[in-house]
Amino acid sequence: MSPGDLSALWLTLKLAGLVTLILLLLGTPLAWWLAHSRCRLKPAIEALVALPIVLPPSVLGFYLLVALGPHGPIGLVTQSLGLGTLPFTFAGLVLASIIYSLPFVVQPLQQAFAAIPPGLYEAAATLRARPLDRWLSIALPLARPGFLTAGILGFAHTLGEFGVVLMVGGNIEGETRVVSVQIYDHVEAMDYGAAHRLALTLLTLSFLVLVLLYRQRQPWRL
Amino acid sequence: MLSLRFDHAFADFRLQVDVRLPMQGVTAFFGPSGSGKTTLLRLIAGLEKPARGFLQVGTAVWQDGPQGLPTHQRRVGYVFQEARLFPHLSVAENLAYGQRRAGSPQGTQVDRARLLQMLGIEALLTRRPERLSGGEAQRVAIARALLTDPQILLMDEPLAALDAARKAEILPYLERLHAESQIPIIYVSHQFEEVARLADHLVLLEAGQVVASGPLSELTTRLDLPLAYRAEAEAIIDAQVVEHDTAFHLTRVAFAGGHLWLPLHSAPIGSLVRVRVRARDVSLTLAAQTGTSILNILPAVLTDLAEESDSQVMLGLDVGGTRFLSRVTRKSVSLLDLVPGKTVFAQIKGVAIVE
């Protein structure tokens, strides 16, 4: 594998890891809210979260590019904060991936939270547990399978993204050139051998991650 | 003393309660479904937030006007209809959950080992809740609630989710709890049999209102309340075993107004039992009868009466301070000229221990 391949692989893992971590932090309160809210806006928020599943990545990437660009709403904010614009940077890629992979983290978490009988929190309250304590001692452990599924799906999905990366991140080595883009480059250059090596690596990696997912999805043993 | 005053409105239901209850023994909230029993219990625990109210448990005020302590700050034990054990924790961890958080400074008043033994759950400690029967899970839930050293134990139809066999299995534990525990218990039920076995004090609820509140023995025999007009209308009397007649297989019990003979019972001499005397098993004579097969004849004063139907009348009797009911025909009332204040003799044909 060439130094370019290794750099792309490292960048991909870094991106997927960082995005998964941020998504678990942001997705947990969002999923909790979606699981328990009776707000009228809830269906709209749920649809918004789920949009990346149905939209072609290029559509999502296009709008992100416009929004993050020098005249876009997010671009104006980042410029006024002195951060410059985010397209074609690693930070922009992270932001785009967070939106792209959001449903894959939020949905399993939401399902896991919704499956916990609310009577258990009442029981915990009568056993002197404060609200945060109830969440940490009841919701968190009972939603553990949901967290594992969410983390693994978020990670795996970010590993495989291509369209959004190409639109928002472009193709800058060490900054935005992830494995999927590097493979595309190899194929463009008719270097099928190099493409094979990297493609097989990604395939194996994705397969292993999914095996991990399905192993923990087996009947929950206590 | 437990003071409750709530005015709590739901969509199509209003609970208005103002009642004072003893801080000892078992108080039953009894009424049909939808009468507000469970809501009242949830208000006491703080699981339901009233617009305003007043709640004092002993010396602690838990609710005053719109201000109420959150549930986790109330020293309350709550046993739900379903056990609500935490599925990710073992029985021992479930028990420790509340005990650790309640952690009273002098150590808990409740003797854990004794409690586990009383409820028969010592052998279950390493099990997961999913591997417990319904009755076992409910016993663990009771222990879990008691280990928080509550000022009051609230039980919301704890037997309702169990089949008859499981109920029969768990009731003796509840009776032992009643006998041995110093913690006042509020027990919600719509099954009169459970109430008759366990309750000392009764609160009758109907459509969100308290119809009556008082000692069980009083409320079951009051002619202005519906309990006295059930087919099984009865007096429930706390008594003490004083004699076993092994020759004739009889047991004699003493109560505030005299003695009663009943079929031989295994309860040891000196033990407290609760006996029931059905209104239909009590007949009256104007003079003390001799030459009768009836063993239990007690002098009584007729205190009040109410017509039950065109043919039947329910009579209230005072036997040395204890109240009995007698169901007789309207014709007998007329023939014997039964009016309040009249001295009569109650012939009691059947006495049974409540169990």
mmCIF file of N, CA, C and O in Angstrom, chain A residues 95-141:
data_model
loop_
_atom_site.group_PDB
_atom_site.id
_atom_site.type_symbol
_atom_site.label_atom_id
_atom_site.label_comp_id
_atom_site.label_asym_id
_atom_site.label_seq_id
_atom_site.Cartn_x
_atom_site.Cartn_y
_atom_site.Cartn_z
ATOM 1 N N LEU A 95 -18.351 17.828 9.815
ATOM 2 C CA LEU A 95 -19.710 18.380 9.943
ATOM 3 C C LEU A 95 -20.664 17.688 8.965
ATOM 4 O O LEU A 95 -21.768 17.269 9.331
ATOM 5 N N ALA A 96 -20.216 17.529 7.722
ATOM 6 C CA ALA A 96 -21.058 16.886 6.720
ATOM 7 C C ALA A 96 -21.363 15.443 7.110
ATOM 8 O O ALA A 96 -22.494 14.968 6.973
ATOM 9 N N SER A 97 -20.359 14.739 7.626
ATOM 10 C CA SER A 97 -20.546 13.333 7.992
ATOM 11 C C SER A 97 -21.497 13.186 9.172
ATOM 12 O O SER A 97 -22.235 12.211 9.276
ATOM 13 N N ILE A 98 -21.445 14.171 10.084
ATOM 14 C CA ILE A 98 -22.353 14.121 11.235
ATOM 15 C C ILE A 98 -23.794 14.157 10.747
ATOM 16 O O ILE A 98 -24.636 13.357 11.180
ATOM 17 N N ILE A 99 -24.071 15.041 9.798
ATOM 18 C CA ILE A 99 -25.440 15.140 9.285
ATOM 19 C C ILE A 99 -25.805 13.882 8.488
ATOM 20 O O ILE A 99 -26.880 13.317 8.634
ATOM 21 N N TYR A 100 -24.846 13.418 7.697
ATOM 22 C CA TYR A 100 -25.064 12.267 6.846
ATOM 23 C C TYR A 100 -25.355 11.000 7.667
ATOM 24 O O TYR A 100 -26.215 10.189 7.315
ATOM 25 N N SER A 101 -24.648 10.816 8.777
ATOM 26 C CA SER A 101 -24.779 9.583 9.562
ATOM 27 C C SER A 101 -25.740 9.712 10.741
ATOM 28 O O SER A 101 -25.956 8.750 11.477
ATOM 29 N N LEU A 102 -26.322 10.901 10.902
ATOM 30 C CA LEU A 102 -27.188 11.148 12.070
ATOM 31 C C LEU A 102 -28.275 10.083 12.283
ATOM 32 O O LEU A 102 -28.415 9.545 13.377
ATOM 33 N N PRO A 103 -29.064 9.746 11.241
ATOM 34 C CA PRO A 103 -30.157 8.791 11.490
ATOM 35 C C PRO A 103 -29.659 7.426 11.946
ATOM 36 O O PRO A 103 -30.355 6.741 12.693
ATOM 37 N N PHE A 104 -28.466 7.056 11.525
ATOM 38 C CA PHE A 104 -27.969 5.724 11.866
ATOM 39 C C PHE A 104 -27.588 5.624 13.342
ATOM 40 O O PHE A 104 -27.469 4.534 13.884
ATOM 41 N N VAL A 105 -27.396 6.760 13.972
ATOM 42 C CA VAL A 105 -27.109 6.780 15.402
ATOM 43 C C VAL A 105 -28.374 7.080 16.205
ATOM 44 O O VAL A 105 -28.662 6.428 17.208
ATOM 45 N N VAL A 106 -29.152 8.044 15.719
ATOM 46 C CA VAL A 106 -30.320 8.486 16.494
ATOM 47 C C VAL A 106 -31.412 7.409 16.540
ATOM 48 O O VAL A 106 -32.008 7.154 17.577
ATOM 49 N N GLN A 107 -31.658 6.765 15.400
ATOM 50 C CA GLN A 107 -32.780 5.817 15.370
ATOM 51 C C GLN A 107 -32.617 4.621 16.313
ATOM 52 O O GLN A 107 -33.548 4.309 17.061
ATOM 53 N N PRO A 108 -31.467 3.952 16.316
ATOM 54 C CA PRO A 108 -31.347 2.840 17.285
ATOM 55 C C PRO A 108 -31.429 3.315 18.733
ATOM 56 O O PRO A 108 -32.005 2.630 19.581
ATOM 57 N N LEU A 109 -30.882 4.504 19.009
ATOM 58 C CA LEU A 109 -30.942 5.031 20.378
ATOM 59 C C LEU A 109 -32.392 5.331 20.762
ATOM 60 O O LEU A 109 -32.839 4.998 21.861
ATOM 61 N N GLN A 110 -33.121 5.937 19.827
ATOM 62 C CA GLN A 110 -34.517 6.276 20.096
ATOM 63 C C GLN A 110 -35.323 5.014 20.385
ATOM 64 O O GLN A 110 -36.111 4.961 21.320
ATOM 65 N N GLN A 111 -35.105 3.978 19.562
ATOM 66 C CA GLN A 111 -35.831 2.728 19.777
ATOM 67 C C GLN A 111 -35.483 2.114 21.129
ATOM 68 O O GLN A 111 -36.349 1.602 21.839
ATOM 69 N N ALA A 112 -34.199 2.176 21.469
ATOM 70 C CA ALA A 112 -33.767 1.579 22.746
ATOM 71 C C ALA A 112 -34.393 2.318 23.921
ATOM 72 O O ALA A 112 -34.882 1.700 24.869
ATOM 73 N N PHE A 113 -34.426 3.640 23.857
ATOM 74 C CA PHE A 113 -35.018 4.419 24.963
ATOM 75 C C PHE A 113 -36.521 4.171 25.054
ATOM 76 O O PHE A 113 -37.077 4.032 26.137
ATOM 77 N N ALA A 114 -37.171 4.110 23.879
ATOM 78 C CA ALA A 114 -38.628 3.944 23.877
ATOM 79 C C ALA A 114 -39.031 2.574 24.420
ATOM 80 O O ALA A 114 -40.143 2.399 24.915
ATOM 81 N N ALA A 115 -38.119 1.593 24.316
ATOM 82 C CA ALA A 115 -38.465 0.230 24.741
ATOM 83 C C ALA A 115 -38.383 0.057 26.257
ATOM 84 O O ALA A 115 -38.807 -0.963 26.787
ATOM 85 N N ILE A 116 -37.839 1.032 26.961
ATOM 86 C CA ILE A 116 -37.721 0.896 28.417
ATOM 87 C C ILE A 116 -39.051 1.290 29.073
ATOM 88 O O ILE A 116 -39.533 2.395 28.841
ATOM 89 N N PRO A 117 -39.658 0.406 29.859
ATOM 90 C CA PRO A 117 -40.944 0.752 30.477
ATOM 91 C C PRO A 117 -40.789 1.952 31.398
ATOM 92 O O PRO A 117 -39.933 1.941 32.292
ATOM 93 N N PRO A 118 -41.595 3.004 31.199
ATOM 94 C CA PRO A 118 -41.437 4.215 32.019
ATOM 95 C C PRO A 118 -41.692 3.960 33.503
ATOM 96 O O PRO A 118 -41.210 4.699 34.351
ATOM 97 N N GLY A 119 -42.438 2.884 33.798
ATOM 98 C CA GLY A 119 -42.688 2.548 35.204
ATOM 99 C C GLY A 119 -41.413 2.299 35.982
ATOM 100 O O GLY A 119 -41.375 2.477 37.202
ATOM 101 N N LEU A 120 -40.347 1.914 35.291
ATOM 102 C CA LEU A 120 -39.083 1.655 35.998
ATOM 103 C C LEU A 120 -38.508 2.949 36.570
ATOM 104 O O LEU A 120 -37.900 2.950 37.635
ATOM 105 N N TYR A 121 -38.698 4.070 35.856
ATOM 106 C CA TYR A 121 -38.187 5.344 36.379
ATOM 107 C C TYR A 121 -38.977 5.756 37.621
ATOM 108 O O TYR A 121 -38.420 6.301 38.570
ATOM 109 N N GLU A 122 -40.301 5.474 37.590
ATOM 110 C CA GLU A 122 -41.117 5.776 38.774
ATOM 111 C C GLU A 122 -40.651 4.942 39.954
ATOM 112 O O GLU A 122 -40.498 5.446 41.067
ATOM 113 N N ALA A 123 -40.417 3.653 39.680
ATOM 114 C CA ALA A 123 -39.944 2.779 40.756
ATOM 115 C C ALA A 123 -38.628 3.310 41.309
ATOM 116 O O ALA A 123 -38.428 3.382 42.524
ATOM 117 N N ALA A 124 -37.729 3.735 40.417
ATOM 118 C CA ALA A 124 -36.431 4.260 40.859
ATOM 119 C C ALA A 124 -36.615 5.524 41.703
ATOM 120 O O ALA A 124 -35.919 5.724 42.690
ATOM 121 N N ALA A 125 -37.586 6.353 41.314
ATOM 122 C CA ALA A 125 -37.829 7.589 42.074
ATOM 123 C C ALA A 125 -38.307 7.254 43.489
ATOM 124 O O ALA A 125 -37.876 7.885 44.455
ATOM 125 N N THR A 126 -39.169 6.244 43.616
ATOM 126 C CA THR A 126 -39.628 5.875 44.958
ATOM 127 C C THR A 126 -38.503 5.215 45.752
ATOM 128 O O THR A 126 -38.600 5.080 46.955
ATOM 129 N N LEU A 127 -37.446 4.811 45.060
ATOM 130 C CA LEU A 127 -36.275 4.235 45.748
ATOM 131 C C LEU A 127 -35.198 5.293 45.937
ATOM 132 O O LEU A 127 -34.021 4.981 46.061
ATOM 133 N N ARG A 128 -35.609 6.564 45.907
ATOM 134 C CA ARG A 128 -34.766 7.715 46.272
ATOM 135 C C ARG A 128 -33.758 8.120 45.193
ATOM 136 O O ARG A 128 -32.826 8.860 45.476
ATOM 137 N N ALA A 129 -33.909 7.645 43.954
ATOM 138 C CA ALA A 129 -32.966 8.035 42.906
ATOM 139 C C ALA A 129 -33.375 9.385 42.319
ATOM 140 O O ALA A 129 -34.523 9.582 41.930
ATOM 141 N N ARG A 130 -32.398 10.315 42.254
ATOM 142 C CA ARG A 130 -32.652 11.624 41.641
ATOM 143 C C ARG A 130 -32.788 11.448 40.127
ATOM 144 O O ARG A 130 -32.384 10.427 39.595
ATOM 145 N N PRO A 131 -33.297 12.487 39.428
ATOM 146 C CA PRO A 131 -33.516 12.335 37.980
ATOM 147 C C PRO A 131 -32.269 11.886 37.202
ATOM 148 O O PRO A 131 -32.343 10.929 36.420
ATOM 149 N N LEU A 132 -31.137 12.545 37.418
ATOM 150 C CA LEU A 132 -29.937 12.162 36.667
ATOM 151 C C LEU A 132 -29.493 10.751 37.040
ATOM 152 O O LEU A 132 -29.088 9.950 36.194
ATOM 153 N N ASP A 133 -29.600 10.457 38.331
ATOM 154 C CA ASP A 133 -29.268 9.124 38.836
ATOM 155 C C ASP A 133 -30.154 8.062 38.166
ATOM 156 O O ASP A 133 -29.688 6.994 37.758
ATOM 157 N N ARG A 134 -31.443 8.376 38.019
ATOM 158 C CA ARG A 134 -32.372 7.428 37.383
ATOM 159 C C ARG A 134 -31.930 7.167 35.944
ATOM 160 O O ARG A 134 -31.961 6.050 35.462
ATOM 161 N N TRP A 135 -31.506 8.257 35.276
ATOM 162 C CA TRP A 135 -31.103 8.108 33.883
ATOM 163 C C TRP A 135 -29.837 7.253 33.780
ATOM 164 O O TRP A 135 -29.746 6.348 32.969
ATOM 165 N N LEU A 136 -28.885 7.540 34.652
ATOM 166 C CA LEU A 136 -27.607 6.821 34.587
ATOM 167 C C LEU A 136 -27.744 5.368 35.032
ATOM 168 O O LEU A 136 -27.071 4.491 34.510
ATOM 169 N N SER A 137 -28.623 5.120 36.028
ATOM 170 C CA SER A 137 -28.682 3.771 36.581
ATOM 171 C C SER A 137 -29.727 2.886 35.913
ATOM 172 O O SER A 137 -29.663 1.669 36.020
ATOM 173 N N ILE A 138 -30.688 3.492 35.210
ATOM 174 C CA ILE A 138 -31.735 2.687 34.572
ATOM 175 C C ILE A 138 -31.667 2.812 33.043
ATOM 176 O O ILE A 138 -31.483 1.827 32.328
ATOM 177 N N ALA A 139 -31.795 4.057 32.550
ATOM 178 C CA ALA A 139 -31.876 4.237 31.095
ATOM 179 C C ALA A 139 -30.588 3.799 30.399
ATOM 180 O O ALA A 139 -30.616 3.043 29.424
ATOM 181 N N LEU A 140 -29.458 4.256 30.926
ATOM 182 C CA LEU A 140 -28.181 3.995 30.259
ATOM 183 C C LEU A 140 -27.889 2.492 30.147
ATOM 184 O O LEU A 140 -27.668 1.990 29.042
ATOM 185 N N PRO A 141 -27.910 1.749 31.260
ATOM 186 C CA PRO A 141 -27.623 0.311 31.117
ATOM 187 C C PRO A 141 -28.664 -0.444 30.293
ATOM 188 O O PRO A 141 -28.311 -1.345 29.540
#
